[in-house]
Coordinates of C-alpha atoms and ligand atoms in Angstrom, one line a residue:
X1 CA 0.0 0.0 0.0
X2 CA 2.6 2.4 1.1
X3 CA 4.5 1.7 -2.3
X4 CA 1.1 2.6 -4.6
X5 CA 0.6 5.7 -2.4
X6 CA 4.5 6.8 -3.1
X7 CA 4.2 5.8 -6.3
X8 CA 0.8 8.0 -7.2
X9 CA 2.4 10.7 -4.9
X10 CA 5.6 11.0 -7.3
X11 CA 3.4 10.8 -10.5
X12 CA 0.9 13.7 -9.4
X13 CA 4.5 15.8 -8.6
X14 CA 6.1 14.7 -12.0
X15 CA 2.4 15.9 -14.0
X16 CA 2.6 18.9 -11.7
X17 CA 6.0 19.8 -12.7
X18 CA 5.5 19.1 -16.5
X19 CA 2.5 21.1 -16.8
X20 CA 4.5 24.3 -15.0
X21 CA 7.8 23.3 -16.9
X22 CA 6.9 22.3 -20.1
X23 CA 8.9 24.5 -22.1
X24 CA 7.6 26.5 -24.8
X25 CA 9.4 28.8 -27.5
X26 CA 6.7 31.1 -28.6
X27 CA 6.2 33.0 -31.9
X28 CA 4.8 36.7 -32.0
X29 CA 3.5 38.4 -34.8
X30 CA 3.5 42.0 -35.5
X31 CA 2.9 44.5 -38.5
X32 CA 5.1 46.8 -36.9
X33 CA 8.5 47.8 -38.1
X34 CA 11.5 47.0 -35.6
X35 CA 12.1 50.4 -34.0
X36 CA 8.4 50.7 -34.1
X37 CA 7.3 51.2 -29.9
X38 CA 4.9 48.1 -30.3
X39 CA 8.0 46.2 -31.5
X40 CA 10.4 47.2 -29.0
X41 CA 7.8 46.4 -26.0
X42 CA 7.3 42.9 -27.4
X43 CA 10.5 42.5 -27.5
X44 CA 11.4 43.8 -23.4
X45 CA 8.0 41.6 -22.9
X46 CA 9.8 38.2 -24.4
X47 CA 13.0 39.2 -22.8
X48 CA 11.4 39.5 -19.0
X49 CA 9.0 36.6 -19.8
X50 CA 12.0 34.5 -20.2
X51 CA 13.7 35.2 -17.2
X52 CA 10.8 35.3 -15.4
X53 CA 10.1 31.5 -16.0
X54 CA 13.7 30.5 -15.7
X55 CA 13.8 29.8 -19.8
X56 CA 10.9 28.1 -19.6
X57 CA 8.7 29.8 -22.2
X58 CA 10.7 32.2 -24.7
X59 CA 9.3 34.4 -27.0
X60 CA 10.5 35.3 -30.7
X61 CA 9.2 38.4 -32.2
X62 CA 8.7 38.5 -35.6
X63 CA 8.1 42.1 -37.0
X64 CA 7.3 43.5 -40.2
X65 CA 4.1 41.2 -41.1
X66 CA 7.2 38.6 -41.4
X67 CA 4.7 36.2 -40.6
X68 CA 1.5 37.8 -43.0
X69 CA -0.6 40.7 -42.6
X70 CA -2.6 41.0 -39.6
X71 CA -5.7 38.9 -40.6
X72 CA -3.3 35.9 -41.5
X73 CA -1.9 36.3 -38.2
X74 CA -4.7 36.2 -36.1
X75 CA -6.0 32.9 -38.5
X76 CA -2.6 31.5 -37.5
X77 CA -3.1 32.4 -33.9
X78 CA -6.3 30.4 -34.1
X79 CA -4.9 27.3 -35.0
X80 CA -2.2 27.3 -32.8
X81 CA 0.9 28.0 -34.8
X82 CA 1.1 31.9 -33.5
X83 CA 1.3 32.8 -29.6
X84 CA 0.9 36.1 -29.3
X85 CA 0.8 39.6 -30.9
X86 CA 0.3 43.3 -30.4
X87 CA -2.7 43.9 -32.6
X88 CA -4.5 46.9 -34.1
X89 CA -7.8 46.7 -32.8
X90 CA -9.1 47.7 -36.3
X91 CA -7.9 44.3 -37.3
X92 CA -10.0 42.7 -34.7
X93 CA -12.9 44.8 -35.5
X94 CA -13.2 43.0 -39.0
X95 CA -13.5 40.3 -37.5
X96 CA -15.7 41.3 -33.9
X97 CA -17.6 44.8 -35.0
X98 CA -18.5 44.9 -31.1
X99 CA -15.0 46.2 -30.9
X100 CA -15.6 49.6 -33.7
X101 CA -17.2 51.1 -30.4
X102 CA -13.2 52.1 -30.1
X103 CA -13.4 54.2 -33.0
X104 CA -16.4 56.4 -32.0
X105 CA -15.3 59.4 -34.2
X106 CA -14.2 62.4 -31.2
X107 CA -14.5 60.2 -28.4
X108 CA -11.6 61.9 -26.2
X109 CA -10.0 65.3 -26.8
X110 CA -6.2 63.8 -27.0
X111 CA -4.0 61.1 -26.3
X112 CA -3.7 61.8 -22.9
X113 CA -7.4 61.0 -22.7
X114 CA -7.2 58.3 -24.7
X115 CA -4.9 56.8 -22.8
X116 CA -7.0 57.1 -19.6
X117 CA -9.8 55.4 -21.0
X118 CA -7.9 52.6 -22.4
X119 CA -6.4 52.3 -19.3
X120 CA -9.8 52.0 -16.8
X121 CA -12.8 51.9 -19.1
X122 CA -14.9 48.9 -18.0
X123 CA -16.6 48.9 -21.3
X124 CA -13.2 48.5 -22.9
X125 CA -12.2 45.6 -20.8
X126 CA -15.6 44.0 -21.4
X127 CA -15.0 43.7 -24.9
X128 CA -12.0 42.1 -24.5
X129 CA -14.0 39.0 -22.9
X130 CA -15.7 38.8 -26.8
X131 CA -12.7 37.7 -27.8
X132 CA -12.1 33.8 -26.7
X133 CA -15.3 33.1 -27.8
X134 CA -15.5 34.6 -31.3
X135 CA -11.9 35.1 -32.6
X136 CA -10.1 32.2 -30.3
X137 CA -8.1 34.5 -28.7
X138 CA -7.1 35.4 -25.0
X139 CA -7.2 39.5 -24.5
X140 CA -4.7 40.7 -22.0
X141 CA -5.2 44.7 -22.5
X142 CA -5.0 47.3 -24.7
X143 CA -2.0 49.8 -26.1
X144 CA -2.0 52.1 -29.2
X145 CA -1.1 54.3 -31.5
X146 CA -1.7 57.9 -31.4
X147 CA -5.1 59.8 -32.3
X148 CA -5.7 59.9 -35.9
X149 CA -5.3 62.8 -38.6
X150 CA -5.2 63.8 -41.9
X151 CA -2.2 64.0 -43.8
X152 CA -2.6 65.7 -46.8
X153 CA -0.7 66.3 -49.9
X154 CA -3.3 68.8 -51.5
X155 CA -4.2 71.9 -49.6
X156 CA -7.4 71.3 -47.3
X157 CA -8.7 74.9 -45.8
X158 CA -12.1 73.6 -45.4
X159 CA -14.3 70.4 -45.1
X160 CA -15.5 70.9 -48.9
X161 CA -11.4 71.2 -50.2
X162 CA -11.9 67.2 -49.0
X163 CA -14.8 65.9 -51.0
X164 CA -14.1 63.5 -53.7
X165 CA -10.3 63.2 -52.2
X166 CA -8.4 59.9 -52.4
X167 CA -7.6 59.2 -48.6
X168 CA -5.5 56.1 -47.6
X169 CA -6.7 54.0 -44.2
X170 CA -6.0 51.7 -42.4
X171 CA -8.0 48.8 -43.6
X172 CA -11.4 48.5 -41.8
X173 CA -14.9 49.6 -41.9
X174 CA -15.4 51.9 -39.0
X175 CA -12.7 54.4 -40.7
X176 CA -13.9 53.4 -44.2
X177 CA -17.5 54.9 -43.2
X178 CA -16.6 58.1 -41.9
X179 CA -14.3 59.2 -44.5
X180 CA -17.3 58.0 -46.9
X181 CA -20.0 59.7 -44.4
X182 CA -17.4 62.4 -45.0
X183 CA -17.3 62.6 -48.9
X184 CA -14.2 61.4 -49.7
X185 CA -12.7 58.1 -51.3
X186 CA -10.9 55.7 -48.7
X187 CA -8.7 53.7 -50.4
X188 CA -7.7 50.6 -48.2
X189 CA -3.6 50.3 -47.5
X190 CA -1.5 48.6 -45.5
X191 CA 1.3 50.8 -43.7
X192 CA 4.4 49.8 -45.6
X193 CA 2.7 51.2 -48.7
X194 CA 1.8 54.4 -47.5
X195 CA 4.8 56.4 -48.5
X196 CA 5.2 55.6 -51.9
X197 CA 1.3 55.5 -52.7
X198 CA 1.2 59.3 -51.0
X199 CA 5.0 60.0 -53.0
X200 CA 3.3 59.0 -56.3
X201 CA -0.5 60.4 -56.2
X202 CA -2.1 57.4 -55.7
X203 CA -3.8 58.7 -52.8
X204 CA -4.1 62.4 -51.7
X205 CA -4.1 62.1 -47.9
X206 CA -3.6 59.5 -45.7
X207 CA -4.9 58.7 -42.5
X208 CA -1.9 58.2 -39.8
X209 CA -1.2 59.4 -36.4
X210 CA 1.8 62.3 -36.2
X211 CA 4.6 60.0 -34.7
X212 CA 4.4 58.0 -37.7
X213 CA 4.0 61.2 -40.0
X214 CA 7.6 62.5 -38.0
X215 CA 9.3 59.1 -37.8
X216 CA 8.6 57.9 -41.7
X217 CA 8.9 61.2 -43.2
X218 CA 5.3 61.7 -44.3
X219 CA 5.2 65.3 -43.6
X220 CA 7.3 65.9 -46.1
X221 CA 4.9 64.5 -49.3
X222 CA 2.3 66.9 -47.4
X223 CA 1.3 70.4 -47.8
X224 CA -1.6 70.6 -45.0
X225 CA -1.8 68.5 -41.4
X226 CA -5.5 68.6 -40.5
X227 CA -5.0 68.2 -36.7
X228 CA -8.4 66.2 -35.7
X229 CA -7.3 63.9 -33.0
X230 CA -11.1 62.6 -34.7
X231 CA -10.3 58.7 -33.9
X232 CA -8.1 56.5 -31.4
X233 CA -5.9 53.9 -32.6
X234 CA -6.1 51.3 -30.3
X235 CA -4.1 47.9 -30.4
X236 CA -4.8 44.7 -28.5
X237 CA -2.5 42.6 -26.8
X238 CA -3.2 39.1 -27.6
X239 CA -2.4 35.5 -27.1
X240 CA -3.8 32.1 -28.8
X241 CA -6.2 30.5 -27.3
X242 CA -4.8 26.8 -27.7
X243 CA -1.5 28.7 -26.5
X244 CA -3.5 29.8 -23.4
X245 CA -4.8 26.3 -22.4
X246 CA -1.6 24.5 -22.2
X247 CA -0.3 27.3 -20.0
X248 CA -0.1 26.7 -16.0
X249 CA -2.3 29.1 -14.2
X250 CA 0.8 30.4 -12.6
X251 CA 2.5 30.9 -16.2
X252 CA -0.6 32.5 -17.3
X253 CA -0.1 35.0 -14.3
X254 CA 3.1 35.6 -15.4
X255 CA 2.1 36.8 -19.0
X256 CA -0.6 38.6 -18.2
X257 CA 1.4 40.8 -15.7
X258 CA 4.4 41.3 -18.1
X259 CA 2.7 41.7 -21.2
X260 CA 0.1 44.9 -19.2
X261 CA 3.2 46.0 -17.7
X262 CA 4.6 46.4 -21.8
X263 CA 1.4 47.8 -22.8
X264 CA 1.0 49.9 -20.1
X265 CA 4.8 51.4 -21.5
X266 CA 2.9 51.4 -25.2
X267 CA 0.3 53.9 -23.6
X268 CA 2.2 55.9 -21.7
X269 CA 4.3 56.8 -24.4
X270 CA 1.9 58.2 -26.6
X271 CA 2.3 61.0 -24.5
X272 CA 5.5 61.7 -26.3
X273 CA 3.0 63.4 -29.3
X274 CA 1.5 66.3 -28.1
X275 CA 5.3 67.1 -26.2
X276 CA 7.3 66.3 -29.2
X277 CA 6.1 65.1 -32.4
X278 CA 3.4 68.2 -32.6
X279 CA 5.2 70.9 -31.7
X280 CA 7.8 69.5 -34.5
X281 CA 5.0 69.7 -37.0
X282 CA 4.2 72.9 -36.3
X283 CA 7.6 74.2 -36.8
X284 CA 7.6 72.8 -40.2
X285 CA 7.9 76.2 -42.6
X286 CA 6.5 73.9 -45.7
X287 CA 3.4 72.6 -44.0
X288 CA 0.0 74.5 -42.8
X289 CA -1.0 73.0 -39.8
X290 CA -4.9 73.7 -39.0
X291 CA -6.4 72.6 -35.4
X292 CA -10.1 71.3 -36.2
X293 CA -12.8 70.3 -33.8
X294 CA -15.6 68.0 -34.3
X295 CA -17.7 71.1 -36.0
X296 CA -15.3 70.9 -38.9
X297 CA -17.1 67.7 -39.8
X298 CA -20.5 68.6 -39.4
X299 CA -23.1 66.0 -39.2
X300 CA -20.7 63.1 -40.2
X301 CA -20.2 62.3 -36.8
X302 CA -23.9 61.5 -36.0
X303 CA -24.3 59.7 -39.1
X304 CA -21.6 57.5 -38.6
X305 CA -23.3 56.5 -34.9
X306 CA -26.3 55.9 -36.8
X307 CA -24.4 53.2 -38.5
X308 CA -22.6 52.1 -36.1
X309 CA -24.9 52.3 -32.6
X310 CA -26.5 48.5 -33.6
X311 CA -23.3 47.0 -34.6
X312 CA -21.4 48.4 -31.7
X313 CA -23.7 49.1 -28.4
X314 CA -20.9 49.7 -26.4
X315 CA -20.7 53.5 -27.8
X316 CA -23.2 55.2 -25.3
X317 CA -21.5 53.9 -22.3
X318 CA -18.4 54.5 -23.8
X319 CA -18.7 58.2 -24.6
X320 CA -20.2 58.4 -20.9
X321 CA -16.9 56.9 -19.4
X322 CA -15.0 59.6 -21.7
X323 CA -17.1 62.2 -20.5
X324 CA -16.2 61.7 -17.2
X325 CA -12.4 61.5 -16.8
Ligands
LIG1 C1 -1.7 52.2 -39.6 O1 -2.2 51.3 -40.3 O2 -1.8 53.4 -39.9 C2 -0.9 51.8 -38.4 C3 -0.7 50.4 -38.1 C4 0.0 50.1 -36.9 C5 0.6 51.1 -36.1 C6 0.4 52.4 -36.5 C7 -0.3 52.8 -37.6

């Protein structure tokens, strides 16, 4: 007897021990270029993951859609062969419109704000809980990019110098509305095209937040900066659901404290844009820079809610969290 009860006690420790120790090298997948902010916080999130479990899990970041665009990630992420990514949470709106209630048009008045609500909006961390069951996909918490503008290589003075323009986004339908709603043409395109498409007339704006037009040179393709802060830019930090299973609740622990701690760096950033990157705009002698409000739009914005309210009911309480912060 007292052989069978050693002998079930050392099995329980050796299944114990292989489900915390079973070592795991996992694969990351990002759009993002490597000096890119979401880049290097994946990166400091592998790094710390690794010594945190003693080498037990590892993480390799691949950047630069290395392993597809964003859609082919998450599909890869579903089946097991991704781990984890920081994604834009336009990507996951394509696939969970719930999640457009992010991109109610003027929801905070800059990225300070929008870093507050990302930060401890209940509504935002409700959505995240759509995510196992619809897209097969554990959300840990949210990061981003900064507010979105215009970026335009034509001279916009007014909301009619826009109408029938050729605008790049960011491909999904929340943006895609309101620059319809707004009269102009959104042409779908994924970041590494942007330059060349706005270089060679393809498109006569773009969409993109003002790090990006400092860091990649857009500014200078453009002769007006519409400063709108109009949308946020949120991205998602994520991690496979089969991934998820086969990690120990004490592993799980473990990356969902590093990898808020990382996105929590992501966020608190952003706050590098209205200190740095905008006053650099500003300064630029070749560019007019014009402030806009929400009034510079018109009724736009309440159409686009009219579109949007059913798909994405989170937008009331939303704009009430915003409201209040
Ligand atoms: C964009 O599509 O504009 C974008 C994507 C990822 C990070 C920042 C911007």
């Amino acid at each position: 007897m007292k052989r069978i009860l050693m002998a079930t006690a050392a099995a329980v420790a050796a299944i114990g021990c292989m489900a915390g120790a079973s070592a795991k090298e996992m694969k990351m997948g990002l759009i993002t270029p490597p000096p890119h902010i979401w880049t290097k916080e994946a990166q400091a999130f592998g790094d710390e993951l690794k010594a945190a479990t003693d080498g037990r899990h590892s993480v390799v970041v691949y950047p630069s859609r290395q392993l597809g665009n964003e859609a082919e990630v998450l599909q890869q992420m579903q089946s097991g062969a991704v781990d984890l990514s920081f994604m834009t949470v336009a990507e996951v709106s394509n696939r969970v419109p719930e999640f457009s209630a992010l991109f109610t048009p003027f929801l905070v008045k800059d990225n300070a704000e929008a870093v507050k609500l990302l930060k401890t909006s209940p509504t935002a961390k409700e959505l995240l809980e759509l995510l196992p069951g619809k897209v097969g996909v554990v959300g840990i918490g949210y990061g981003m990019a900064g507010l979105r503008q215009i970026v335009s290589a034509v001279p916009i003075k007014s909301a009619a110098d826009l109408k029938g323009r050729k605008i790049r986004v960011t491909p999904f339908p929340a943006t895609r509305d309101l620059n319809t709603i707004l009269g102009l043409a959104p042409t779908p395109m994924p970041l590494p095209d942007v330059y060349d498409a706005l270089a060679n007339g393809q498109v006569d704006a773009i969409e993109m937040d003002l790090e990006l037009t400092v860091k990649l040179k857009y500014w200078e393709l453009a002769k007006t900066v519409l400063i709108s802060n109009q949308m946020m830019f949120p991205m998602v930090g994520i991690v496979s659901g089969r991934t998820w299973r086969d990690l120990s609740a004490e592993d799980r622990a473990i990356v969902t404290e590093l990898m808020r701690k990382h996105l929590d760096v992501v966020l608190d950033k952003t706050e590098e844009i209205e200190r740095t990157f905008l006053p650099e705009i500003k300064a630029k002698d070749s560019l007019q820079v014009l402030e806009v409000g929400q009034d510079f739009y018109g009724d736009a914005v309440a159409e686009w809610e009219k579109i949007w309210l059913p798909q994405a009911p989170a937008i009331p309480a939303l704009r009430k969290e915003a409201a209040a912060l």
